GROMACS .gro file of C-alpha atoms in nm:
model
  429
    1UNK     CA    1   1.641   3.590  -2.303
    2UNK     CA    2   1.525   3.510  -1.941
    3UNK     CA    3   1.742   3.340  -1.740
    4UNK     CA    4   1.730   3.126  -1.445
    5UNK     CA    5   1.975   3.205  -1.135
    6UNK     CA    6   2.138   2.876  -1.150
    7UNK     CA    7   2.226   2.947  -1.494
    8UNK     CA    8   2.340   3.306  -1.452
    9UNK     CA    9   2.590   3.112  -1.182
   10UNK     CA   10   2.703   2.882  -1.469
   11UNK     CA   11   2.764   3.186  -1.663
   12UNK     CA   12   2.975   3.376  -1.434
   13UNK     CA   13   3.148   3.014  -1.356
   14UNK     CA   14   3.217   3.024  -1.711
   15UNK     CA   15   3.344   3.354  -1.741
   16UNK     CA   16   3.585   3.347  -1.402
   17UNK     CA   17   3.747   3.018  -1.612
   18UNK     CA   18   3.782   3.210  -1.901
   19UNK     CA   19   3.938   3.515  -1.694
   20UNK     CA   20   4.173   3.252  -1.517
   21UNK     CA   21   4.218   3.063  -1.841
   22UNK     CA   22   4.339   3.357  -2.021
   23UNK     CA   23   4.582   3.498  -1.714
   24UNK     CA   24   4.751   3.168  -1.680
   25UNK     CA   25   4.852   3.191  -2.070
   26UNK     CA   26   4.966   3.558  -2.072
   27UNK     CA   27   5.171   3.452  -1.741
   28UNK     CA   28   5.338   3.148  -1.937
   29UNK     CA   29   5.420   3.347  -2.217
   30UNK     CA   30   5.593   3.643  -2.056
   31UNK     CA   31   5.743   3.436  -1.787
   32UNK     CA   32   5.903   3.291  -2.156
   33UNK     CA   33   5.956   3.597  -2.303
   34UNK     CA   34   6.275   3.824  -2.272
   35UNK     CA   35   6.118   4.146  -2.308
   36UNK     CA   36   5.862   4.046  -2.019
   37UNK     CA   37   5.714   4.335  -1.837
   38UNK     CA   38   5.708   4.338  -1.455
   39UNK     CA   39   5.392   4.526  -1.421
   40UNK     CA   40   5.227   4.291  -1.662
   41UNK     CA   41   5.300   4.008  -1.501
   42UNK     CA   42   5.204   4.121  -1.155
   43UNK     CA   43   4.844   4.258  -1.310
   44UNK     CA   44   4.830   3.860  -1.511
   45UNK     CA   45   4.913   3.713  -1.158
   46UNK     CA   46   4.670   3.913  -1.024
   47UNK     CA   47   4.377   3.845  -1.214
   48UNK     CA   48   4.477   3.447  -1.189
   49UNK     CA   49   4.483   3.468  -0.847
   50UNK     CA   50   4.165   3.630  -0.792
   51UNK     CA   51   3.925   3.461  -1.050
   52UNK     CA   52   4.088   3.146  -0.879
   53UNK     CA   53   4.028   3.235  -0.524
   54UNK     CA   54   3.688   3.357  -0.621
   55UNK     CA   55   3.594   3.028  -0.804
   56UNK     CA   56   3.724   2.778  -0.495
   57UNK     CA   57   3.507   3.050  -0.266
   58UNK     CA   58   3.224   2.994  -0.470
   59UNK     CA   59   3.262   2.631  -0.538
   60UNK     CA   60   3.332   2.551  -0.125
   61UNK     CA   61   3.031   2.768  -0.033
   62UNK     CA   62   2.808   2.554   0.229
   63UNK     CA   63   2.484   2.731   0.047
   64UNK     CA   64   2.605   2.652  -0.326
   65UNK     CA   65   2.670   2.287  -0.178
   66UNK     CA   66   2.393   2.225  -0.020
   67UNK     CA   67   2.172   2.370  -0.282
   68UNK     CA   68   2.390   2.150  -0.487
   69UNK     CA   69   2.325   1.866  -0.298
   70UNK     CA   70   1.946   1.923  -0.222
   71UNK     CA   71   1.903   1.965  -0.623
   72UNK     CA   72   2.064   1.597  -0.694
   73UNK     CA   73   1.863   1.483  -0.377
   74UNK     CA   74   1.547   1.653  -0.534
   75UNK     CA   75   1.631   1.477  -0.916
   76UNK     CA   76   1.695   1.119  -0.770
   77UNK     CA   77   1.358   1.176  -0.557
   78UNK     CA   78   1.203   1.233  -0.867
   79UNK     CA   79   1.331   0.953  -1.052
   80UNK     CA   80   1.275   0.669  -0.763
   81UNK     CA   81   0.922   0.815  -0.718
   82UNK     CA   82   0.797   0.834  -1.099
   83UNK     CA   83   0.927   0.435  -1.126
   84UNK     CA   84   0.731   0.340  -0.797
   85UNK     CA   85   0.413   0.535  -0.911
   86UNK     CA   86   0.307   0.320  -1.168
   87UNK     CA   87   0.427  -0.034  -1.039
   88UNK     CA   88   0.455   0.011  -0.643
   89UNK     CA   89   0.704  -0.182  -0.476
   90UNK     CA   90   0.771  -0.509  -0.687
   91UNK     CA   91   1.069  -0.653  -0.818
   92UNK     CA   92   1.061  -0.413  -1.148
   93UNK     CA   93   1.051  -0.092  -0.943
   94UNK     CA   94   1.250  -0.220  -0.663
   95UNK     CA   95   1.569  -0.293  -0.879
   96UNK     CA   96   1.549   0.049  -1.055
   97UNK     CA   97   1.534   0.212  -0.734
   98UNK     CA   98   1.854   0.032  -0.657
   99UNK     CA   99   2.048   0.121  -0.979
  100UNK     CA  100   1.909   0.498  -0.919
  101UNK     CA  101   2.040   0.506  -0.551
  102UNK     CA  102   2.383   0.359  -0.557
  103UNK     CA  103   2.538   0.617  -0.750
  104UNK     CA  104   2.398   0.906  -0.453
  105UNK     CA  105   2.579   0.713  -0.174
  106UNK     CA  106   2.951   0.597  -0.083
  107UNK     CA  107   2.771   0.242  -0.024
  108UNK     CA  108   2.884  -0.028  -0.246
  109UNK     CA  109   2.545  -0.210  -0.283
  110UNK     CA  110   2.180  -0.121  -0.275
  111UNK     CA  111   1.903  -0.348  -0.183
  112UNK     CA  112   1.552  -0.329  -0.122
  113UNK     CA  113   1.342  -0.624   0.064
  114UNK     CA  114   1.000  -0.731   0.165
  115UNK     CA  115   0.930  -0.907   0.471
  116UNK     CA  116   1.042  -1.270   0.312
  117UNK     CA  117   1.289  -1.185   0.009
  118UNK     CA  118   1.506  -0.935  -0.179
  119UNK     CA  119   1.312  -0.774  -0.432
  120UNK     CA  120   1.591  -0.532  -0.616
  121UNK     CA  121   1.981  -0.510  -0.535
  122UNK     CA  122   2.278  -0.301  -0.732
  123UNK     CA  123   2.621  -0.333  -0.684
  124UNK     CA  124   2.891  -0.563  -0.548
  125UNK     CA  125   2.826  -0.954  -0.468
  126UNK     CA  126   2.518  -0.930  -0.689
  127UNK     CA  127   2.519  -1.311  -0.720
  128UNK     CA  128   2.484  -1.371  -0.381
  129UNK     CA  129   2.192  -1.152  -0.354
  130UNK     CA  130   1.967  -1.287  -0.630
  131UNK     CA  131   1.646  -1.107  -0.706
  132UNK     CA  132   1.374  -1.323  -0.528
  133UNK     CA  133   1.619  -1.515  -0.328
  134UNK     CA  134   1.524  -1.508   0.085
  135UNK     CA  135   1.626  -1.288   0.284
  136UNK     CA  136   2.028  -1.360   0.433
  137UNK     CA  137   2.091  -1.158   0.714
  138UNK     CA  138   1.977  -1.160   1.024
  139UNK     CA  139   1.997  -0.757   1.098
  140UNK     CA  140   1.756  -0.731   0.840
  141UNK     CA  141   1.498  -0.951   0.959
  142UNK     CA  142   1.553  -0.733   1.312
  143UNK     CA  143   1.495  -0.451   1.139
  144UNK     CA  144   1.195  -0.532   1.008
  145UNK     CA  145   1.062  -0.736   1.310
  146UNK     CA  146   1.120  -0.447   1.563
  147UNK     CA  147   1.058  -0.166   1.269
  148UNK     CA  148   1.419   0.046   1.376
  149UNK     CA  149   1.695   0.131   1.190
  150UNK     CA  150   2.062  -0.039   1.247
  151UNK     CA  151   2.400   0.056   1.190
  152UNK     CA  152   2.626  -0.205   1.173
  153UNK     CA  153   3.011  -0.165   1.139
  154UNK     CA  154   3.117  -0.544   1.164
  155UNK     CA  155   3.022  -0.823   0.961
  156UNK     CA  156   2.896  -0.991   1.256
  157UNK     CA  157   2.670  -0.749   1.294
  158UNK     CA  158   2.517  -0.770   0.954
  159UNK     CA  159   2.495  -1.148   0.976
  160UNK     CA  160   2.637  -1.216   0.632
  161UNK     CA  161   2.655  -1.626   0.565
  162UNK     CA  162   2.900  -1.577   0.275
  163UNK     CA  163   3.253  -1.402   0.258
  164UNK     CA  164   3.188  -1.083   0.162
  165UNK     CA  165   3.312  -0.720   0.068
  166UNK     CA  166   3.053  -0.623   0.262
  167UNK     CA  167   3.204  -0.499   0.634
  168UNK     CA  168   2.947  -0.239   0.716
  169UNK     CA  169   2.598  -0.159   0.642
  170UNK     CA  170   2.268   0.088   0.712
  171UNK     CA  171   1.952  -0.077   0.690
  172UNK     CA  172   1.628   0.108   0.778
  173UNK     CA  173   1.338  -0.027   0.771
  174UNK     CA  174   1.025   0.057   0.491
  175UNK     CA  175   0.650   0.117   0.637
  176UNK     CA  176   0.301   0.058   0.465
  177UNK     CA  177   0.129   0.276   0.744
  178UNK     CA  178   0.270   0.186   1.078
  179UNK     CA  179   0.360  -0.159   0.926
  180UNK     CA  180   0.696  -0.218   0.837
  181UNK     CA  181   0.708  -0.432   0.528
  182UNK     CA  182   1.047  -0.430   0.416
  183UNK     CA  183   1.390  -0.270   0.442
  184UNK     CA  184   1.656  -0.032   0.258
  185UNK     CA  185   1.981  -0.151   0.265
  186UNK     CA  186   2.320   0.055   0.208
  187UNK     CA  187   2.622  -0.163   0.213
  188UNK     CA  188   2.934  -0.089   0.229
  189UNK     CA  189   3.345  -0.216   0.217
  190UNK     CA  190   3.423  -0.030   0.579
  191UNK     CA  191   3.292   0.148   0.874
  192UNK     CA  192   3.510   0.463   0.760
  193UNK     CA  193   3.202   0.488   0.504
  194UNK     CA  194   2.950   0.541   0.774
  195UNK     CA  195   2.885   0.888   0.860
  196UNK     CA  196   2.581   1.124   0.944
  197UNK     CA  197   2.535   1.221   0.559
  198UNK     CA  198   2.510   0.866   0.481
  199UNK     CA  199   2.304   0.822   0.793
  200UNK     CA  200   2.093   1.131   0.606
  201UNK     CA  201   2.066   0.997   0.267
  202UNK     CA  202   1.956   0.625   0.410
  203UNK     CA  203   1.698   0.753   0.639
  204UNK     CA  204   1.516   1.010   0.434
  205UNK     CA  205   1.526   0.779   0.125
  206UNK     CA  206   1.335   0.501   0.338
  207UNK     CA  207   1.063   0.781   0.459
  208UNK     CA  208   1.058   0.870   0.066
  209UNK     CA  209   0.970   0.506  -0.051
  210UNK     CA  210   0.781   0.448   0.293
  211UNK     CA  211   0.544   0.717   0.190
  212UNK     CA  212   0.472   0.618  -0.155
  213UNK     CA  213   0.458   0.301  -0.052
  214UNK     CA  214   0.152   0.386   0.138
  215UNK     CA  215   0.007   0.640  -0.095
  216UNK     CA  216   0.036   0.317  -0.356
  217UNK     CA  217  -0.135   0.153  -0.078
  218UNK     CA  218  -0.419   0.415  -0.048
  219UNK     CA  219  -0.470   0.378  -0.380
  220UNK     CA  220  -0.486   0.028  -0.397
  221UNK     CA  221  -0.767   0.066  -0.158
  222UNK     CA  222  -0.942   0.311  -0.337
  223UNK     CA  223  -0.885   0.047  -0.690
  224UNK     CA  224  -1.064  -0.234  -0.443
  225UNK     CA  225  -1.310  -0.062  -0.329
  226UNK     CA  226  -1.443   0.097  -0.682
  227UNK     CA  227  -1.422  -0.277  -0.800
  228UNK     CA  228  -1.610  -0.424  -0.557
  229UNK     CA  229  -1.865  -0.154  -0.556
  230UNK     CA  230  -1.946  -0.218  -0.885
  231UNK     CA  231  -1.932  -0.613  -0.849
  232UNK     CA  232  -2.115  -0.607  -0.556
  233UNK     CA  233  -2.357  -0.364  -0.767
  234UNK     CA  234  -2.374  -0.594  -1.077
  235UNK     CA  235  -2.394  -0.930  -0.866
  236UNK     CA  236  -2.753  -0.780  -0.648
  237UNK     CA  237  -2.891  -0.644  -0.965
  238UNK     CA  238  -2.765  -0.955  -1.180
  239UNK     CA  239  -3.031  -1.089  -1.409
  240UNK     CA  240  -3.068  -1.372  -1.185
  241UNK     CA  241  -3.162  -1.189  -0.903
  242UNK     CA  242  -3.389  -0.941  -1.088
  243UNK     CA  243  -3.594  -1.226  -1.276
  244UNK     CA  244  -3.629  -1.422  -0.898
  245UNK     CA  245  -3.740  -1.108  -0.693
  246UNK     CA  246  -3.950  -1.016  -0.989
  247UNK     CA  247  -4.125  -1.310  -1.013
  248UNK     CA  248  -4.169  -1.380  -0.661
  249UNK     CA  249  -4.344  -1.029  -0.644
  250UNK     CA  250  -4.522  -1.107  -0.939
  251UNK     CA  251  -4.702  -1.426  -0.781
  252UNK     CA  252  -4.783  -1.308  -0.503
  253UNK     CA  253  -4.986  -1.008  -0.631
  254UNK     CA  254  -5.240  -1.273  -0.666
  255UNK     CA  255  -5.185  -1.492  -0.367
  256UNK     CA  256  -5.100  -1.200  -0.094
  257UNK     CA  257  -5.133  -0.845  -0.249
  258UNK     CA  258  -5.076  -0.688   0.083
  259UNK     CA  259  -4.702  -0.847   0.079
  260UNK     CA  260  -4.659  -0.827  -0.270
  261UNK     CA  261  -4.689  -0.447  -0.179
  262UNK     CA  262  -4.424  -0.428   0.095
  263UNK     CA  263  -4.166  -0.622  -0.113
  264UNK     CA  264  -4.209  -0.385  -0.405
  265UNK     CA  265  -4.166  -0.058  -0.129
  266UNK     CA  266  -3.850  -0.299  -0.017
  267UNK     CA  267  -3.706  -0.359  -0.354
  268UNK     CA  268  -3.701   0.064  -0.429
  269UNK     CA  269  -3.601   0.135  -0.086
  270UNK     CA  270  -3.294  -0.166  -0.136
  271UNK     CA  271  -3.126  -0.054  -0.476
  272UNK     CA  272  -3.180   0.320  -0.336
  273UNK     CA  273  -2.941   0.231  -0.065
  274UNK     CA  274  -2.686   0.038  -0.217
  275UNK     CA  275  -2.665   0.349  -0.433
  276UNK     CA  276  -2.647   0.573  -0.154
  277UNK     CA  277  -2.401   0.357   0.040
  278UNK     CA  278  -2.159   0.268  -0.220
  279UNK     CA  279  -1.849   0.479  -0.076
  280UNK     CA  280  -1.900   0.536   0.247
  281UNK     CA  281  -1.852   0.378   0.605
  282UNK     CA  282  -2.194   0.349   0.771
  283UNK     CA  283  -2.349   0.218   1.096
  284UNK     CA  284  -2.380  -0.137   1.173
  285UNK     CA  285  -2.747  -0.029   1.199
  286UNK     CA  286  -2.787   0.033   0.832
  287UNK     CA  287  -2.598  -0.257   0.759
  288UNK     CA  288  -2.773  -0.466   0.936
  289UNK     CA  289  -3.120  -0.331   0.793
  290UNK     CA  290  -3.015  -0.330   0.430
  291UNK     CA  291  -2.904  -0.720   0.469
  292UNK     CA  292  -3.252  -0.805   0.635
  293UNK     CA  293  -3.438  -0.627   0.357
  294UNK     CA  294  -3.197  -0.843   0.072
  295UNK     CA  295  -3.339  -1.112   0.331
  296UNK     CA  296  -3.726  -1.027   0.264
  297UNK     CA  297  -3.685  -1.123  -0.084
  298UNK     CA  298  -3.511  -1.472  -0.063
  299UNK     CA  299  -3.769  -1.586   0.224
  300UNK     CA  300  -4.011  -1.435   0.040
  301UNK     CA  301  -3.862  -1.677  -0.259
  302UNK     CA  302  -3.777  -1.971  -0.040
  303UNK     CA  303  -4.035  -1.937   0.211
  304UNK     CA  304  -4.002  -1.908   0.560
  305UNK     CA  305  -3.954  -2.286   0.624
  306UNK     CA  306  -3.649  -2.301   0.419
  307UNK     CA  307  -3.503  -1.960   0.538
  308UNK     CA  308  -3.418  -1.792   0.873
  309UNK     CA  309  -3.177  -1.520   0.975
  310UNK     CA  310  -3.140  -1.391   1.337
  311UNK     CA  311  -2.907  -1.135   1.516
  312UNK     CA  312  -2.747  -1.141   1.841
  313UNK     CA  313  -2.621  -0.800   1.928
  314UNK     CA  314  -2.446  -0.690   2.219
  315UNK     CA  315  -2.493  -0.356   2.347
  316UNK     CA  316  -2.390  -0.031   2.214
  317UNK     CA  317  -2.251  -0.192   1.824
  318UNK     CA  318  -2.553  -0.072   1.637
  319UNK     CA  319  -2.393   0.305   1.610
  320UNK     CA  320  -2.042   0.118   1.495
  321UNK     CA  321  -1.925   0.251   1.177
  322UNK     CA  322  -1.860   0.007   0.925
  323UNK     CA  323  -1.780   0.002   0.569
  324UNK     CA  324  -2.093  -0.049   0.317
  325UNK     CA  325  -2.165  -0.398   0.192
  326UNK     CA  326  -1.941  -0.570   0.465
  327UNK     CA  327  -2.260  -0.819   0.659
  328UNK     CA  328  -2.463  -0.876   0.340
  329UNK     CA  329  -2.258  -1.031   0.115
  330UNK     CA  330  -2.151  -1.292   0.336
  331UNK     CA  331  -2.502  -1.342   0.432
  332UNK     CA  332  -2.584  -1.360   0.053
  333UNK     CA  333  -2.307  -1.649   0.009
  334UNK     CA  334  -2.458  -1.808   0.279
  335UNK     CA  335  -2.801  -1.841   0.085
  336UNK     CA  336  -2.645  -1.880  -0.240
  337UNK     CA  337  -2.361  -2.167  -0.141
  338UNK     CA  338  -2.515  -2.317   0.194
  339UNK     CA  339  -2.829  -2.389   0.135
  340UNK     CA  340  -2.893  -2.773   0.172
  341UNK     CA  341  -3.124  -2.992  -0.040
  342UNK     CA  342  -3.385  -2.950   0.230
  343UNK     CA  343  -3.525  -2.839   0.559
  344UNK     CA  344  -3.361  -2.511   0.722
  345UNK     CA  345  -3.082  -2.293   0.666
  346UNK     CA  346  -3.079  -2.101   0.958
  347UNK     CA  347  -2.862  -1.770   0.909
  348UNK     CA  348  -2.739  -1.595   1.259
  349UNK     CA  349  -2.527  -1.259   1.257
  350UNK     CA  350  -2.323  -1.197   1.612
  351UNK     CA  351  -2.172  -0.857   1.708
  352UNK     CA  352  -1.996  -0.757   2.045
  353UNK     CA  353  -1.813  -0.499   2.146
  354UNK     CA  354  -1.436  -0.541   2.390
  355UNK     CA  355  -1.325  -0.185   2.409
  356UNK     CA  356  -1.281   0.005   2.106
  357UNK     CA  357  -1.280  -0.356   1.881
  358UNK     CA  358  -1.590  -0.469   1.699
  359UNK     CA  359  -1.597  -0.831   1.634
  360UNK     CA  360  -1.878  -0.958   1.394
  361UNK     CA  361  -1.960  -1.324   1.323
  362UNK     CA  362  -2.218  -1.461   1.060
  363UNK     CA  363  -2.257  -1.835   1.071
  364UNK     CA  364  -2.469  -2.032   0.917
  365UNK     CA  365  -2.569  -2.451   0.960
  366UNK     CA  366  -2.594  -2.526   0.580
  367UNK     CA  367  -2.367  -2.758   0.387
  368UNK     CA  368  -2.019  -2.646   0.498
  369UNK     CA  369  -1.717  -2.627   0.314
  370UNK     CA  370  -1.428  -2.887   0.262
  371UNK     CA  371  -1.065  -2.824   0.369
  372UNK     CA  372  -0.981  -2.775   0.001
  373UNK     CA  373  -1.262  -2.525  -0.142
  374UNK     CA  374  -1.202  -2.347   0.236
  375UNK     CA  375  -0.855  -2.262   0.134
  376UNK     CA  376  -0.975  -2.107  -0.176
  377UNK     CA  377  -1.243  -1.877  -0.023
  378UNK     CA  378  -1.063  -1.583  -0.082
  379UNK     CA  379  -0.892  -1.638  -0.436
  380UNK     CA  380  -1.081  -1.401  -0.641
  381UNK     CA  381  -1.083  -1.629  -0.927
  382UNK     CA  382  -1.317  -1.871  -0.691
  383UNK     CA  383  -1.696  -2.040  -0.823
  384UNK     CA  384  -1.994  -1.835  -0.826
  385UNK     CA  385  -1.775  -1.496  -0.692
  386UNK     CA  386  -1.750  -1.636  -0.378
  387UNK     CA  387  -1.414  -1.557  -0.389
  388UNK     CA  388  -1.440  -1.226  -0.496
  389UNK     CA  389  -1.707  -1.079  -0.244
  390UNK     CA  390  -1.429  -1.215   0.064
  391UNK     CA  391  -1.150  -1.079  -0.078
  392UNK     CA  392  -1.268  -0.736  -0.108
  393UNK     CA  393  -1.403  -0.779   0.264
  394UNK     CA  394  -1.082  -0.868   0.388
  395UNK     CA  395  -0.863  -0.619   0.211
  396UNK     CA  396  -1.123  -0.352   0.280
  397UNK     CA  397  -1.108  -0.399   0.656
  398UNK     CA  398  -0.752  -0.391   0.652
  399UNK     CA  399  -0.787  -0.093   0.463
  400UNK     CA  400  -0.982   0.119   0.730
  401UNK     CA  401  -0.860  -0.060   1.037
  402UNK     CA  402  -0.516  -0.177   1.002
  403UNK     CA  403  -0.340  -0.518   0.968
  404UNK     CA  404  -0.453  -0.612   1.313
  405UNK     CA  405  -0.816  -0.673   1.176
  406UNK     CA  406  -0.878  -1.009   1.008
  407UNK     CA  407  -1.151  -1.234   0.860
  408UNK     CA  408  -1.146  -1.590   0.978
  409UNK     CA  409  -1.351  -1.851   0.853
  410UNK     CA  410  -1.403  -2.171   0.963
  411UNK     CA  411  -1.598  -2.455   0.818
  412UNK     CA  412  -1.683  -2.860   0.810
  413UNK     CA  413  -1.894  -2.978   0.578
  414UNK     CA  414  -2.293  -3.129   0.667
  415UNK     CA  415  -2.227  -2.900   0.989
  416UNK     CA  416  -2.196  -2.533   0.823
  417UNK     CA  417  -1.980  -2.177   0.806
  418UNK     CA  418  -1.848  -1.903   1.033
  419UNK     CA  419  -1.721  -1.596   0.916
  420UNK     CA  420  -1.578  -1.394   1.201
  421UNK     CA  421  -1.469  -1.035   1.149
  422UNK     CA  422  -1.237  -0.843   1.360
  423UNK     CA  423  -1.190  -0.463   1.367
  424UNK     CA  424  -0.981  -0.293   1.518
  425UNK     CA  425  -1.056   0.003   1.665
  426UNK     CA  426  -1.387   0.034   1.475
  427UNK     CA  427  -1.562   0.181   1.750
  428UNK     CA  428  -1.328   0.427   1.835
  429UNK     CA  429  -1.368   0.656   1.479
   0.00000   0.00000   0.00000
């Protein structure tokens, strides 16, 4: 049988208890005895002595306890990360984390937190602490406002607003990226709890969830953008769309051949690049040249006097990278939602450069948007996948350029829609 070093240590564990189990009872019973024999006793004494020493040499050993301490470090690891995998940080996964941690610490309560409210706690003055309920103290919001970690040894210092057990605390902060989102918090009934293994365990357990946090976040992005590849996909190649292109082409094969040529060369040359482009960031160039080609066809449809886009680009944006699909759809809501009853919908896209930012603004004069269906833009559930197209935008952008980039839209209704983009750092990659 093979077997593993930590259980050949068990073993000879076992075996030194045995030896020292065995000398204490031969001691007892000729210490009892009245035909005890000196030399016995001194080789029983002996051998209890030793296996004892021996055991408490092997038991205090700064290795064995470390390794010790690494393995239950290692095991709870495992177990927090295997119940954020699957959920991420919510309320579920957040409150198991809790349970798992409290045991691993000399804190008296657990607690996890997003930006707003408490999303798991364990331990003492539970019902205080309700899952969901806002956020209490104000060292936590610090935390997460200046992104450092705090230990505080006073009550005061924590900012309870209840009488509490509570009298110290460790609270470091948790990161999506370089965002901090939330916060860890160890509790606990004194400041004689606080020490640097404490310290230890609190830190590294906030860069444990901090990085699967982001890793769930990563993935996230990854979920969005495969979803709104393929909606993106099935919305331009949507029967609608085929049967309108198709049938625009169709007519004028008898009315203008020539064009009727060119928009056929367009439509391969369109799908072949929304193929091509479906997972990658590309320049604004492309972007720009895929949306006026989508373009071709609806003026083509509409006719000229009914649709008109034009660009106003400052210098040096064209060789921006940007992620695929992130100009035409909103110009393709803009035909699809804006277009009045009659005369022009006139379709401009914007793009300067400050620095390494890239702002982008498509705007349109069509029928506008009231407060209510405004506020709504970027519900995925919205009409007509409105909704859908500037949601995945949004989150993408955030994705690639960090929670300082934004979509903003603003519109009034009879007067039209912006759609302003900002990323940051865009032209810097």
């Amino acid at each position: 049988m093979d077997y593993t070093p930590q259980t050949r240590v068990r073993f000879f564990d076992i075996m030194l208890l045995i030896v020292a189990a065995v000398s204490a009872g031969f001691l007892l019973v000729n210490l009892v005895s009245p035909d005890r024999s000196i030399s016995a006793l001194f080789m029983a004494g002996l051998a209890f002595t030793a296996s004892l020493l021996i055991l408490l040499g092997t038991w205090l050993d700064p290795d064995r306890i470390r390794a010790s301490q690494s393995n239950a470090m290692l095991t709870l690891a495992g177990d927090t990360l295997e119940s954020m995998t699957s959920r991420g940080l919510d309320t579920v996964s957040a409150q198991e984390v809790c349970e798992l941690m409290l045991p691993a610490s000399s804190a008296i309560a657990v607690a996890i937190t997003d930006k707003e409210r408490i999303l798991g706690y364990a331990g003492r003055d539970k019902a205080y602490n309700e899952t969901g309920s806002s956020i209490q103290t104000q060292a936590t919001q610090a935390v997460i406002q200046d992104a450092k970690m705090r230990i505080l040894r006073t009550q005061e210092e924590i900012g309870l607003p209840v009488k509490s057990v509570i009298h110290a605390a460790i609270i470091a902060p948790l990161f999506k990226g370089e965002e901090a989102i939330g916060a860890l918090k160890f509790y606990y009934p004194s400041s004689a709890r606080l020490n640097e293994t404490e310290e230890s365990i609190a830190k590294g357990f906030a860069e444990l969830l901090s990085t699967q946090i982001s890793a769930n976040a990563l993935e996230e992005q990854r979920r969005l953008f495969t979803s709104m590849e393929l909606k993106l996909l099935q919305s331009q190649i949507n029967p609608h769309f085929l049967f309108n292109t198709i049938n625009t082409i169709s007519a004028l094969t008898r009315t203008n051949p020539a064009q009727a040529r060119e928009l056929l060369r367009d439509f391969a040359t369109f799908y072949r690049r929304t193929l091509e482009d479906a997972s990658d960031l590309i320049t604004l160039e492309r972007e720009l040249d895929q949306t006026q080609r989508y373009l071709r066809f609806e003026i083509a449809r509409f006719g000229e006097d009914r649709l008109q886009f034009s660009t106003d680009l400052g210098e040096g944006v064209m060789e921006s990278p940007v992620p695929a699909f992130l100009v035409q759809p909103l110009v393709e809501n803009a035909v699809r939602h804006a277009m009045p009853s009659e005369g022009t919908l006139h379709i401009k896209c914007s793009a300067q450069r400050s620095g390494a930012d890239l702002t982008l603004v498509v705007e349109d004069d069509g029928i506008g948007m009231s407060e209510e269906a405004k506020s709504k833009v970027f519900e995925g559930g919205s009409s007509k996948g409105l909704g859908l197209a500037m949601k995945n935008i949004q989150e993408r952008i955030r994705g690639y350029y960090g929670p300082e980039s934004y979509m903003q839209v603003e519109s009034e209704e009879g007067k039209g829609t912006s759609v302003r983009l900002f990323l940051k750092g865009s032209c810097a990659w």
